[in-house]
Amino acid sequence: LNFPEPSFPLFSQTETFFVEVILPLALPKCYTYRVPQELNDRVGIGRRVVVQFGKKRIYSALIKSIGQDPPRQYEAKYILSVLDEHPVVTPLQFRFWDWLSEYYMCTPGEVMSAALPAGLKLESESLIIRHPSATPDGIELDDREYLIMEALEVNREITVKEVMEILDLKNVFPYIKSLYEKGQILMKEELREGYRPKKTACVRLMPEYSEEEQLKALFETLEKHPKQLALLMAWLSLSYQQQTITKSELLKSSNIGEGVLKTLLNKNVFEIYHAIEDRIKKKGEEGKESFTLNEMQQNVLEDVKQQFLKKEVVLLHGVTSSGKTHIYARLMEEAIQQGRQVLYLLPEIALTSQVISRLRKYFGDVVAVSHSRFSDSERVEIWNRVKEGKTRIVLGARSAVFLPFADLSLVIVDEEHETSYKQFEPAPRYHARDAAIYLASLNGAKVLLGSATPSFESYLNAIKGKYGLISMTERFGGTALPEIITADLSEETRKKMIKGNFSSVLLQGIDSAMEAREQVILFQNRRGYVPVLECGLCGWSPRCKNCDISMTYHKYQEQLRCHYCGYSGKPPVLCEACGSTHIRFLGLGTEKVEDDLALLLPTVRISRLDLDAAKGKTGPSRIIRDFEERKTDILIGTQMVTKGLDFENVSLVGIISADQLLNFPDFRAFERAFQLMSQVAGRAGRRDKQGKVIIQTFRPGHQVIKSVIEHDFPAFFNQEIRDRETFKYPPFFRLIKIAVKNKDQVLAQQAAEQLATLLRNSMGSRVLGPEIPYVPRIRNLYIRNIMVKIGRGDSLPKVKAVIRTSIETLSALKDKKTVSFIIDVDPY
DNA sequence: AGCACGCCGACT
DNA sequence: GTCGGCGTGCTC
């Protein structure tokens, strides 16, 4: 009923094929379609096909396998068409996808949706637009094609669905395709490029004036038109300095209107051409970037190469500004000299940094940047160039692991500890670093992880010898590491020396920096609004007995809870450490810091960089530029100020509340606190002057703070790693988080309890919860979390199987149909 | 995911 | 008496 019969007589090929396809949906399995015989020679594994799914919907699906056995349970529908002449997805990628969906417990369709650039996906919703230069009258169109064109006269754009209604036909794709091939219509993704070309209008002299004589003659003819002459002069003077002259540059430098340029264009003096933006060299950018290594770096490079002979993964632990990028650049260079490919992963925010432009200048157009801001068509282009091996180096955020590398030899994961490598929503909830390591092993490539503050996962692997380990302890150019001191908040509170959250130590530091006309960065992590209690005198904060994690305050129940195991208790009236009654909430945001500081220092120019400020009209770039150009003196910021920014003139960095970082209710709180503090500290100092860092804290003797002061990551690691083992946390144990969601609170709770019981039946005390998360309801769905802790001796596949079957069992119950279960493997 | 079918309450 | 709310099942 729902599928069209093939309308062609059978060709000589009489065999019948069935293809298993992945649909870009959260469906647990693949679906089988029948290949019309005239398409027999067009199907192939990894090619996209258009299929009807259900009564109305049309998708581009991906061929996973081809067979000849017809399905027994049902009659297969026919595929409607084949979109590709060659596979868009390589066999290696399929293996990578399989691993991802297995490891992260999601469907193949979810992986496909994440992996394929939007431009390679086609849904019923795809828009069809009349081609700007369509000539429907001058071309042979059949009735149905004509109907489509007629509809496009009325509406500028129509959907595939609407085409189905207009033609009263389900299989409309052949007509759309035919019109497309005849140049009458465009699909929306492609149109975007037409509207917003990434090209810039440039102006050049017509070739006939390259001869001196002709040019002279031109001057004479223009003598009576001073404006035109001035424009010509302006162009010539620019042409001495640069190869490419953009239209806007020319008009700006000459200060002459566009009308005059038009005249000269009409007179065939100038012509306009369009150059791709990247290729246009701006003034002062010429000259090659170089990545010369000093002796220490040269040794490190040799060491990395040595270790790659024995190890698949090497961890490069190098302090900030030790020149890790130089090492990367050399390794990349060697890879591309061998004609092979490199994947260079960076956290999303770092993709805008100066490092990118330096690498692009150095390597030229074998480098591609894969960025979420690019248009669909640009991403398809990157996809294709990577597949053909034309792009040798990809700089990208986590999703770049999905590109179809032809010959990958090296993966670099910069700032490998960054939590933004983990995807939260939607599935696949993958960790790009871990996925990249698997990807590399599939491709026979090596992995270099780089960080000044490695993740515990990676560092433990390195210490145990699974990864190679190389340390760089010196800053590039011999610049000293910043001097870090603490401001003891307990003492200053007692002596009443604190003014609006600022200690006297910090205020003095700011004063002397201002006097020396230097700049200051103040760091305050805004995540502080999680309701955690803290003693206002000594900084003590209640922690869970079982998990060693800060307890979270639940106002409506007047309770303290551990959001890992569900342990709960009454909030303390007195501080258990010092006996004081000054129990208060943590929760001091950047805005408050800004206000307080403005009151204390009315003449100082203060700006703020956080997610709210960055979302404003001008965005983060304006705030950053103003600070760079010294239009502002003090920059107050969240984590954003720690990433990929280098300011010349910052001599002082202040950390407003270290305790807020330390008391964050998460087992990784200390690890993160160390990372963040070390990173902000790295912003202090200049080439010629040692920087200074002031950490405000109630606990100056805390192990984490001591290690930060001493720049001693190994000491910190050795101390902290023991607790991880004792309390059964990663990297010794693996976590799987299951979020149970429903719009009925009672049902969510019930389902979570039942699931936990079911899981406990076979896994016992490995199962924690259900627990109410800090934000108990999101988008009208109540949430309960269950955590499963998996030890070394446990079989991961078995645990996953138990989780899967338990959820299946529960979902089959009549009253649990509306409950959803979201699995997050290795949650961050 | 999204669509259809089917069963109950509010309004013309 | 119909419109439309969303719970449930299914999609090759």
Coordinates of C-alpha atoms in Angstrom, one line a residue, chain A residues 13-417:
Chain A
Q13 CA 19.9 -8.1 -13.5
T14 CA 17.3 -10.3 -11.9
E15 CA 18.7 -10.6 -8.5
T16 CA 16.9 -9.0 -5.6
F17 CA 18.8 -7.2 -2.9
F18 CA 17.8 -6.0 0.6
V19 CA 19.7 -3.3 2.4
E20 CA 19.9 -2.7 6.1
V21 CA 19.9 1.0 6.8
I22 CA 20.5 3.3 9.8
L23 CA 17.9 5.9 10.2
P24 CA 18.8 9.2 11.9
L25 CA 16.5 8.5 14.8
A26 CA 16.7 7.1 18.3
L27 CA 15.6 3.6 17.2
P28 CA 17.2 0.6 18.7
K29 CA 17.9 -1.3 15.5
C30 CA 18.4 -1.0 11.7
Y31 CA 15.6 -1.4 9.2
T32 CA 15.5 -3.5 6.0
Y33 CA 14.5 -2.1 2.7
R34 CA 14.2 -3.7 -0.7
V35 CA 16.3 -2.4 -3.6
P36 CA 14.4 -1.9 -6.9
Q37 CA 16.4 -3.9 -9.4
E38 CA 17.2 -0.9 -11.6
L39 CA 19.1 0.5 -8.6
N40 CA 21.0 -2.7 -8.0
D41 CA 24.3 -1.3 -9.3
R42 CA 23.9 2.0 -7.4
V43 CA 23.6 0.7 -3.9
G44 CA 26.7 0.2 -1.7
I45 CA 27.7 0.2 1.9
G46 CA 28.1 3.7 3.3
R47 CA 26.0 5.4 0.6
R48 CA 22.8 7.3 1.5
V49 CA 19.4 6.2 0.3
V50 CA 16.1 8.0 0.5
V51 CA 13.5 5.9 2.2
Q52 CA 9.9 6.3 3.3
F53 CA 9.6 5.5 7.0
G54 CA 6.0 5.2 8.4
K55 CA 3.2 6.7 6.4
K56 CA 4.6 10.1 5.7
R57 CA 8.1 10.6 6.7
I58 CA 11.1 10.5 4.3
Y59 CA 14.6 10.3 5.5
S60 CA 18.0 9.9 4.1
A61 CA 19.2 6.7 5.6
L62 CA 22.6 5.1 5.4
I63 CA 23.3 1.6 4.0
K64 CA 24.9 -0.5 6.7
S65 CA 24.9 -3.8 4.9
I66 CA 23.5 -5.5 1.8
G67 CA 22.0 -9.0 1.6
Q68 CA 19.7 -11.2 -0.5
D69 CA 17.5 -12.8 2.1
P70 CA 14.0 -11.2 2.3
P71 CA 12.7 -10.4 5.8
R72 CA 10.3 -13.1 7.0
Q73 CA 8.1 -11.1 9.4
Y74 CA 7.1 -8.3 7.1
E75 CA 7.2 -7.1 3.5
A76 CA 10.1 -4.7 3.0
K77 CA 9.4 -1.3 1.5
Y78 CA 11.4 -0.2 -1.5
I79 CA 14.1 2.4 -1.2
L80 CA 13.1 5.5 -3.2
S81 CA 16.5 6.5 -4.5
V82 CA 20.2 6.4 -4.0
L83 CA 21.9 9.7 -3.2
D84 CA 25.5 8.9 -3.6
E85 CA 27.9 7.6 -6.2
H86 CA 30.5 6.8 -3.5
P87 CA 30.2 6.0 0.1
V88 CA 30.0 9.0 2.4
V89 CA 30.9 6.9 5.4
T90 CA 34.0 4.7 5.4
P91 CA 34.1 1.1 6.9
L92 CA 36.4 2.4 9.6
Q93 CA 33.8 5.0 10.6
F94 CA 31.2 2.3 10.9
R95 CA 33.4 0.5 13.3
F96 CA 33.9 3.7 15.2
W97 CA 30.1 4.3 15.3
D98 CA 29.5 0.7 16.5
W99 CA 31.9 1.2 19.3
L100 CA 30.4 4.6 20.3
S101 CA 26.8 3.3 20.4
E102 CA 27.9 0.2 22.4
Y103 CA 30.2 2.0 24.8
Y104 CA 27.9 5.0 25.4
M105 CA 24.7 2.9 25.3
C106 CA 22.9 4.8 22.6
T107 CA 21.3 3.9 19.2
P108 CA 23.2 3.7 15.9
G109 CA 20.8 6.4 14.7
E110 CA 21.8 8.8 17.4
V111 CA 25.5 8.3 16.5
M112 CA 24.6 8.9 12.8
S113 CA 22.8 12.1 13.6
A114 CA 25.7 13.4 15.6
A115 CA 28.3 12.3 13.1
L116 CA 26.9 13.4 9.7
P117 CA 27.0 17.1 8.9
A118 CA 23.5 18.5 8.6
G119 CA 24.1 19.1 4.9
L120 CA 24.2 15.3 4.3
K121 CA 20.9 14.7 6.1
L122 CA 17.7 15.1 4.3
E123 CA 14.3 15.0 5.9
S124 CA 10.7 15.6 4.8
E125 CA 11.2 19.1 6.2
S126 CA 13.9 20.0 3.7
L127 CA 12.9 23.1 1.9
I128 CA 12.8 23.5 -1.8
I129 CA 13.3 26.9 -3.3
R130 CA 13.0 28.2 -6.9
H131 CA 16.4 28.7 -8.5
P132 CA 17.1 32.4 -8.9
S133 CA 17.7 31.9 -12.6
A134 CA 15.0 29.3 -13.2
T135 CA 13.6 29.2 -16.7
P136 CA 10.6 26.9 -16.4
D137 CA 9.1 28.1 -19.7
G138 CA 12.2 27.4 -21.7
I139 CA 12.7 23.8 -20.6
E140 CA 10.9 20.5 -21.0
L141 CA 9.0 19.7 -17.8
D142 CA 6.6 17.0 -17.3
D143 CA 3.2 17.6 -15.6
R144 CA 4.3 16.9 -12.1
E145 CA 7.5 19.0 -12.4
Y146 CA 5.4 21.8 -13.8
L147 CA 3.0 21.6 -10.8
I148 CA 6.0 22.0 -8.5
M149 CA 7.3 25.0 -10.3
E150 CA 3.8 26.5 -10.3
A151 CA 3.6 26.1 -6.5
L152 CA 6.9 27.8 -6.2
E153 CA 5.5 30.8 -8.1
V154 CA 3.1 31.3 -5.2
N155 CA 5.3 30.4 -2.3
R156 CA 8.9 31.2 -2.1
E157 CA 9.8 28.0 -0.4
I158 CA 7.9 24.7 0.0
T159 CA 8.6 21.5 2.0
V160 CA 9.0 18.0 0.6
K161 CA 5.8 17.3 2.5
E162 CA 3.9 20.0 0.7
V163 CA 5.2 18.6 -2.6
M164 CA 3.7 15.3 -1.6
E165 CA 0.3 17.0 -1.1
I166 CA 0.5 19.0 -4.3
L167 CA 1.3 15.9 -6.4
D168 CA -0.9 13.6 -4.3
L169 CA 1.9 11.2 -4.5
K170 CA 4.3 9.7 -1.9
N171 CA 7.3 9.2 -4.0
V172 CA 8.0 12.7 -5.0
F173 CA 11.8 12.5 -4.8
P174 CA 12.4 11.7 -8.5
Y175 CA 10.7 14.9 -9.5
I176 CA 12.6 17.0 -7.0
K177 CA 15.8 15.4 -8.1
S178 CA 15.0 16.0 -11.8
L179 CA 14.1 19.6 -11.3
Y180 CA 17.3 20.1 -9.3
E181 CA 19.3 18.5 -12.1
K182 CA 17.6 20.8 -14.6
G183 CA 18.7 23.8 -12.5
Q184 CA 15.2 24.9 -11.7
I185 CA 15.3 24.5 -7.9
L186 CA 17.6 24.6 -5.0
M187 CA 17.6 22.8 -1.6
K188 CA 17.7 25.0 1.4
E189 CA 21.2 24.0 2.6
E190 CA 22.7 25.0 -0.7
L191 CA 20.8 28.2 -0.9
R192 CA 22.5 29.5 2.3
E193 CA 25.8 29.6 0.5
G194 CA 24.2 31.5 -2.3
Y195 CA 23.0 34.2 0.1
R196 CA 25.9 34.5 2.4
P197 CA 29.1 33.9 0.4
K198 CA 32.1 33.5 2.6
K199 CA 33.9 35.6 -0.1
T200 CA 34.9 39.2 -0.1
A201 CA 34.6 41.6 -3.0
C202 CA 38.1 42.7 -4.1
V203 CA 39.1 45.3 -6.6
R204 CA 41.8 44.9 -9.3
L205 CA 43.0 46.9 -12.2
M206 CA 42.0 45.5 -15.6
P207 CA 45.0 43.6 -17.0
E208 CA 45.5 46.0 -19.9
Y209 CA 46.7 48.6 -17.5
S210 CA 49.6 46.5 -16.2
E211 CA 51.7 48.1 -18.9
E212 CA 53.3 51.4 -17.8
E213 CA 52.3 53.2 -21.0
Q214 CA 48.6 52.2 -20.8
L215 CA 48.5 53.4 -17.2
K216 CA 50.0 56.7 -18.2
A217 CA 47.4 57.1 -20.8
L218 CA 44.8 56.3 -18.2
F219 CA 46.0 59.0 -15.9
E220 CA 45.7 61.5 -18.8
T221 CA 42.1 60.6 -19.6
L222 CA 41.2 60.9 -15.9
E223 CA 42.8 64.2 -15.4
K224 CA 39.4 66.0 -15.6
H225 CA 37.9 63.7 -13.0
P226 CA 39.8 64.4 -9.8
K227 CA 37.7 61.9 -7.7
Q228 CA 38.3 59.1 -10.1
L229 CA 42.0 59.9 -10.3
A230 CA 42.2 60.0 -6.5
L231 CA 40.6 56.6 -6.3
L232 CA 43.0 55.2 -8.8
M233 CA 45.9 56.7 -6.8
A234 CA 44.5 55.2 -3.6
W235 CA 44.4 51.8 -5.2
L236 CA 47.9 52.0 -6.5
S237 CA 49.3 53.0 -3.1
L238 CA 47.5 50.1 -1.5
S239 CA 48.8 47.8 -4.1
Y240 CA 52.4 48.5 -3.1
Q241 CA 51.7 47.1 0.4
Q242 CA 49.4 44.2 -0.3
Q243 CA 48.4 41.8 -2.9
T244 CA 44.7 41.8 -2.4
I245 CA 42.7 45.0 -2.1
T246 CA 39.2 44.6 -0.8
K247 CA 36.5 46.9 -2.0
S248 CA 35.8 48.1 1.5
E249 CA 39.5 48.8 2.2
L250 CA 39.8 50.8 -1.0
L251 CA 36.7 52.9 -0.3
K252 CA 37.8 53.5 3.3
S253 CA 41.4 54.5 2.6
S254 CA 40.5 56.8 -0.3
N255 CA 37.4 58.2 1.5
I256 CA 35.6 58.3 -1.8
G257 CA 32.1 57.1 -2.5
E258 CA 31.0 53.9 -4.1
G259 CA 29.6 55.9 -7.1
V260 CA 33.0 56.8 -8.3
L261 CA 34.1 53.2 -8.1
K262 CA 31.1 52.2 -10.1
T263 CA 32.0 54.7 -12.8
L264 CA 35.5 53.3 -13.0
L265 CA 34.1 49.8 -13.2
N266 CA 31.9 50.9 -16.1
K267 CA 34.9 52.5 -17.8
N268 CA 36.6 49.1 -17.5
V269 CA 39.4 50.5 -15.4
F270 CA 38.7 48.3 -12.4
E271 CA 37.1 45.0 -12.1
I272 CA 35.5 43.3 -9.1
Y273 CA 36.4 39.7 -8.2
H274 CA 35.6 37.6 -5.2
A275 CA 38.3 36.1 -3.1
I276 CA 37.9 33.6 -0.3
E277 CA 38.3 35.5 2.9
D278 CA 41.0 33.3 4.4
R279 CA 43.3 33.8 1.5
I280 CA 43.3 37.5 1.9
K281 CA 46.3 38.6 3.7
K282 CA 45.8 41.5 6.0
K283 CA 48.5 44.1 6.3
G284 CA 51.2 43.1 8.8
E285 CA 50.3 39.4 8.6
E286 CA 52.7 38.5 6.0
G287 CA 55.8 36.7 6.7
K288 CA 55.9 33.1 7.9
E289 CA 55.0 32.0 11.3
S290 CA 57.7 29.9 12.7
F291 CA 57.8 27.3 15.4
T292 CA 61.4 27.2 16.3
L293 CA 62.2 24.9 19.2
N294 CA 64.6 25.7 22.0
E295 CA 66.8 23.0 23.4
M296 CA 64.4 21.8 26.0
Q297 CA 61.5 21.6 23.5
Q298 CA 63.8 19.8 21.0
N299 CA 64.4 17.2 23.7
V300 CA 60.8 16.9 24.5
L301 CA 60.0 16.4 20.8
E302 CA 62.5 13.6 20.5
D303 CA 61.2 12.1 23.7
V304 CA 57.6 12.1 22.4
K305 CA 58.7 10.4 19.2
Q306 CA 60.7 7.8 21.2
Q307 CA 57.7 7.0 23.4
F308 CA 55.4 6.7 20.4
L309 CA 57.6 3.7 19.3
K310 CA 56.3 1.9 22.4
K311 CA 53.1 3.6 23.4
E312 CA 49.9 4.4 21.5
V313 CA 49.1 7.3 23.8
V314 CA 51.5 9.8 25.3
L315 CA 50.6 12.4 27.9
L316 CA 52.4 15.7 27.6
H317 CA 52.2 17.4 31.0
G318 CA 53.6 20.9 30.5
V319 CA 53.1 24.0 32.6
T320 CA 51.3 26.9 31.0
S321 CA 53.4 28.7 28.4
S322 CA 55.9 25.9 28.2
G323 CA 55.3 25.8 24.4
K324 CA 53.3 22.7 23.9
T325 CA 51.9 24.2 20.7
H326 CA 55.4 24.3 19.2
I327 CA 55.8 20.6 19.9
Y328 CA 52.4 19.9 18.3
A329 CA 53.3 22.0 15.3
R330 CA 56.4 20.0 14.7
L331 CA 54.7 16.6 15.0
M332 CA 51.9 17.8 12.6
E333 CA 54.5 19.0 10.2
E334 CA 56.2 15.5 10.1
A335 CA 52.8 13.8 9.7
I336 CA 51.8 15.9 6.7
Q337 CA 55.3 15.5 5.2
Q338 CA 54.5 11.8 5.1
G339 CA 51.3 12.7 3.4
R340 CA 49.2 11.7 6.4
Q341 CA 46.5 13.3 8.4
V342 CA 46.3 14.9 11.8
L343 CA 43.3 15.6 14.1
Y344 CA 43.9 18.4 16.6
L345 CA 41.2 18.6 19.2
L346 CA 40.6 21.7 21.2
P347 CA 37.8 22.8 23.6
E348 CA 35.2 24.8 21.8
I349 CA 36.1 28.2 23.2
A350 CA 39.8 27.8 22.4
L351 CA 38.9 27.5 18.7
T352 CA 38.7 31.3 18.4
S353 CA 42.2 31.8 19.8
Q354 CA 45.3 33.1 18.2
V355 CA 46.8 29.7 18.1
I356 CA 44.4 28.8 15.3
S357 CA 45.4 31.7 13.1
R358 CA 49.1 31.0 13.7
L359 CA 48.7 27.4 12.7
R360 CA 46.7 28.3 9.6
K361 CA 49.4 30.8 8.6
Y362 CA 52.1 28.2 9.1
F363 CA 50.5 25.3 7.4
G364 CA 48.4 27.1 4.8
D365 CA 45.3 25.5 3.3
V366 CA 46.0 21.9 4.2
V367 CA 44.4 23.0 7.5
A368 CA 40.7 23.0 8.1
V369 CA 38.9 24.3 11.1
S370 CA 35.8 22.4 12.0
H371 CA 33.6 24.7 14.0
S372 CA 30.0 24.8 15.0
R373 CA 29.6 28.3 13.6
F374 CA 30.2 27.1 10.0
S375 CA 27.3 26.7 7.7
D376 CA 26.0 23.3 6.6
S377 CA 27.6 23.5 3.2
E378 CA 31.0 24.5 4.6
R379 CA 30.9 21.5 6.9
V380 CA 30.0 19.2 4.0
E381 CA 32.9 20.6 2.2
I382 CA 35.3 19.9 5.1
W383 CA 33.8 16.4 5.3
N384 CA 34.6 15.7 1.6
R385 CA 38.0 17.3 1.7
V386 CA 39.0 15.2 4.7
K387 CA 37.7 12.1 3.0
E388 CA 39.6 12.8 -0.1
G389 CA 42.7 13.5 1.9
K390 CA 43.0 17.1 0.7
T391 CA 42.8 18.4 4.2
R392 CA 45.7 17.1 6.2
I393 CA 45.1 18.9 9.4
V394 CA 41.8 19.3 11.1
L395 CA 41.5 21.7 14.1
G396 CA 38.2 21.0 15.7
A397 CA 36.0 20.7 18.7
R398 CA 34.8 17.3 19.9
S399 CA 32.6 16.6 17.0
A400 CA 35.6 16.6 14.7
V401 CA 36.2 13.0 15.7
F402 CA 33.4 12.1 13.3
L403 CA 35.2 13.3 10.2
P404 CA 36.0 10.6 7.6
F405 CA 39.8 10.5 7.9
A406 CA 41.4 8.7 5.0
D407 CA 44.8 8.2 6.6
L408 CA 45.0 9.4 10.2
S409 CA 48.4 9.3 11.8
L410 CA 48.2 11.5 14.8
V411 CA 45.6 12.8 17.2
I412 CA 46.4 15.7 19.5
V413 CA 44.0 16.4 22.3
D414 CA 45.0 19.8 23.7
E415 CA 43.8 20.7 27.2
E416 CA 42.8 17.1 27.5
H417 CA 41.4 17.6 31.0

